[in-house]
GROMACS .gro file of C-alpha atoms in nm:
model
  170
    1UNK     CA    1  11.998   6.829   6.038
    2UNK     CA    2  12.153   7.033   5.757
    3UNK     CA    3  11.976   7.310   5.568
    4UNK     CA    4  12.096   7.518   5.273
    5UNK     CA    5  11.981   7.862   5.159
    6UNK     CA    6  11.879   7.943   4.801
    7UNK     CA    7  12.013   8.300   4.810
    8UNK     CA    8  12.340   8.175   4.964
    9UNK     CA    9  12.413   7.834   4.810
   10UNK     CA   10  12.766   7.816   4.950
   11UNK     CA   11  12.634   7.840   5.308
   12UNK     CA   12  12.461   7.588   5.529
   13UNK     CA   13  12.331   7.559   5.882
   14UNK     CA   14  12.314   7.250   6.098
   15UNK     CA   15  12.057   7.231   6.377
   16UNK     CA   16  12.089   7.001   6.679
   17UNK     CA   17  11.827   6.961   6.952
   18UNK     CA   18  11.920   6.846   7.302
   19UNK     CA   19  11.704   6.764   7.603
   20UNK     CA   20  11.801   6.710   7.968
   21UNK     CA   21  12.111   6.926   7.926
   22UNK     CA   22  12.315   6.939   8.245
   23UNK     CA   23  12.603   7.170   8.148
   24UNK     CA   24  12.430   7.486   8.022
   25UNK     CA   25  12.634   7.693   8.265
   26UNK     CA   26  12.961   7.565   8.112
   27UNK     CA   27  12.832   7.613   7.756
   28UNK     CA   28  12.721   7.968   7.833
   29UNK     CA   29  13.061   8.054   7.979
   30UNK     CA   30  13.240   7.910   7.674
   31UNK     CA   31  13.013   8.111   7.448
   32UNK     CA   32  13.074   8.433   7.642
   33UNK     CA   33  13.452   8.368   7.636
   34UNK     CA   34  13.431   8.317   7.256
   35UNK     CA   35  13.569   7.965   7.297
   36UNK     CA   36  13.294   7.821   7.078
   37UNK     CA   37  13.138   7.960   6.763
   38UNK     CA   38  12.776   7.849   6.740
   39UNK     CA   39  12.432   7.969   6.839
   40UNK     CA   40  12.289   7.818   7.158
   41UNK     CA   41  11.919   7.888   7.187
   42UNK     CA   42  11.657   7.836   7.453
   43UNK     CA   43  11.375   7.633   7.299
   44UNK     CA   44  11.098   7.793   7.510
   45UNK     CA   45  11.065   8.060   7.242
   46UNK     CA   46  11.101   7.844   6.931
   47UNK     CA   47  10.783   7.701   6.781
   48UNK     CA   48  10.933   7.544   6.468
   49UNK     CA   49  11.272   7.515   6.299
   50UNK     CA   50  11.137   7.727   6.011
   51UNK     CA   51  11.141   8.022   6.251
   52UNK     CA   52  11.515   7.962   6.298
   53UNK     CA   53  11.576   7.927   5.924
   54UNK     CA   54  11.406   8.261   5.852
   55UNK     CA   55  11.631   8.436   6.105
   56UNK     CA   56  11.934   8.241   5.977
   57UNK     CA   57  11.867   8.361   5.622
   58UNK     CA   58  11.850   8.718   5.751
   59UNK     CA   59  12.173   8.668   5.949
   60UNK     CA   60  12.353   8.542   5.639
   61UNK     CA   61  12.221   8.838   5.442
   62UNK     CA   62  12.350   9.077   5.708
   63UNK     CA   63  12.686   8.899   5.707
   64UNK     CA   64  12.717   8.911   5.328
   65UNK     CA   65  12.623   9.280   5.313
   66UNK     CA   66  12.841   9.370   5.614
   67UNK     CA   67  12.543   9.507   5.810
   68UNK     CA   68  12.553   9.279   6.113
   69UNK     CA   69  12.473   9.438   6.448
   70UNK     CA   70  12.656   9.168   6.648
   71UNK     CA   71  13.005   9.014   6.645
   72UNK     CA   72  12.937   8.707   6.432
   73UNK     CA   73  12.672   8.532   6.227
   74UNK     CA   74  12.580   8.302   6.517
   75UNK     CA   75  12.501   8.585   6.759
   76UNK     CA   76  12.329   8.766   6.472
   77UNK     CA   77  12.094   8.467   6.436
   78UNK     CA   78  12.000   8.481   6.806
   79UNK     CA   79  11.950   8.858   6.778
   80UNK     CA   80  11.740   8.841   6.460
   81UNK     CA   81  11.509   8.561   6.572
   82UNK     CA   82  11.361   8.798   6.828
   83UNK     CA   83  11.109   9.064   6.745
   84UNK     CA   84  11.300   9.305   6.969
   85UNK     CA   85  11.535   9.545   6.795
   86UNK     CA   86  11.760   9.571   7.101
   87UNK     CA   87  12.047   9.323   7.114
   88UNK     CA   88  12.066   9.246   7.487
   89UNK     CA   89  11.696   9.167   7.542
   90UNK     CA   90  11.696   8.956   7.225
   91UNK     CA   91  11.997   8.751   7.334
   92UNK     CA   92  11.854   8.718   7.685
   93UNK     CA   93  11.517   8.593   7.557
   94UNK     CA   94  11.649   8.350   7.295
   95UNK     CA   95  11.994   8.255   7.414
   96UNK     CA   96  12.055   7.989   7.673
   97UNK     CA   97  12.096   8.065   8.040
   98UNK     CA   98  12.278   7.879   8.319
   99UNK     CA   99  11.981   7.651   8.384
  100UNK     CA  100  11.857   7.579   8.030
  101UNK     CA  101  11.777   7.209   8.010
  102UNK     CA  102  11.655   7.200   7.649
  103UNK     CA  103  11.863   7.376   7.385
  104UNK     CA  104  11.887   7.414   7.011
  105UNK     CA  105  12.239   7.440   6.871
  106UNK     CA  106  12.291   7.607   6.532
  107UNK     CA  107  12.620   7.591   6.343
  108UNK     CA  108  12.677   7.784   6.021
  109UNK     CA  109  12.912   7.630   5.764
  110UNK     CA  110  13.043   7.373   6.010
  111UNK     CA  111  13.334   7.146   5.929
  112UNK     CA  112  13.288   6.774   5.999
  113UNK     CA  113  13.515   6.811   6.304
  114UNK     CA  114  13.315   7.102   6.442
  115UNK     CA  115  12.982   6.927   6.384
  116UNK     CA  116  13.107   6.610   6.551
  117UNK     CA  117  13.225   6.812   6.852
  118UNK     CA  118  12.871   6.940   6.923
  119UNK     CA  119  12.753   6.605   7.057
  120UNK     CA  120  13.062   6.573   7.276
  121UNK     CA  121  13.033   6.925   7.412
  122UNK     CA  122  12.666   6.917   7.516
  123UNK     CA  123  12.592   6.692   7.811
  124UNK     CA  124  12.237   6.589   7.733
  125UNK     CA  125  12.024   6.370   7.512
  126UNK     CA  126  12.028   6.440   7.139
  127UNK     CA  127  11.669   6.426   7.015
  128UNK     CA  128  11.503   6.457   6.676
  129UNK     CA  129  11.449   6.809   6.546
  130UNK     CA  130  11.083   6.718   6.495
  131UNK     CA  131  11.051   6.729   6.877
  132UNK     CA  132  11.127   7.103   6.877
  133UNK     CA  133  10.761   7.203   6.867
  134UNK     CA  134  10.696   7.014   7.193
  135UNK     CA  135  10.904   7.244   7.409
  136UNK     CA  136  10.790   7.601   7.357
  137UNK     CA  137  10.599   7.821   7.601
  138UNK     CA  138  10.305   7.963   7.407
  139UNK     CA  139  10.238   8.249   7.650
  140UNK     CA  140  10.603   8.362   7.641
  141UNK     CA  141  10.609   8.335   7.261
  142UNK     CA  142  10.293   8.545   7.222
  143UNK     CA  143  10.420   8.806   7.465
  144UNK     CA  144  10.767   8.830   7.308
  145UNK     CA  145  10.636   8.863   6.954
  146UNK     CA  146  10.334   9.073   7.063
  147UNK     CA  147  10.095   8.837   6.885
  148UNK     CA  148   9.728   8.924   6.908
  149UNK     CA  149   9.425   8.695   6.902
  150UNK     CA  150   9.324   8.865   6.577
  151UNK     CA  151   9.649   8.751   6.412
  152UNK     CA  152   9.579   8.394   6.520
  153UNK     CA  153   9.234   8.406   6.362
  154UNK     CA  154   9.383   8.473   6.019
  155UNK     CA  155   9.694   8.255   6.042
  156UNK     CA  156   9.894   8.017   6.256
  157UNK     CA  157  10.122   8.101   6.546
  158UNK     CA  158  10.421   8.027   6.322
  159UNK     CA  159  10.284   8.262   6.054
  160UNK     CA  160  10.259   8.541   6.311
  161UNK     CA  161  10.612   8.474   6.437
  162UNK     CA  162  10.765   8.477   6.090
  163UNK     CA  163  10.578   8.798   6.013
  164UNK     CA  164  10.718   8.957   6.329
  165UNK     CA  165  11.072   8.845   6.247
  166UNK     CA  166  11.079   8.969   5.888
  167UNK     CA  167  10.898   9.293   5.964
  168UNK     CA  168  11.105   9.392   6.266
  169UNK     CA  169  11.276   9.726   6.268
  170UNK     CA  170  11.651   9.665   6.275
   0.00000   0.00000   0.00000
């Protein structure tokens, strides 16, 4: 699914959700070898695609203002979606690992060829983005974002996550 950003109208992001992925180890190695340029995220920590879009907007802003902390806008997205201000723990918590079976792929400004290659590269079932909210681990999410019961009394889990993302100390 394609999304555009009001502050950055010339940029877009495409999100793809896959289940029963059997080649996460290969994908991770390609990512580490810089053979592919996309964000590969573990869905255990993602409650809603809006959470991804908030971090993506921040990543684009960092890219445009030359203030990125990582090598490219895709890794910046994975870094910024976490509430942690340290790069390695953020990437470890939100990036895929060798055994990830459910992943979200994000591609900024993808060409038709690049977008078409995503489905061929990931060995798994492509599922609707609306299924994203069925795969998160609520306890892990609350722990990672340090969400309190008080926060959940005044807003939703997604509200608390977005608040943590935009108010993080970079």
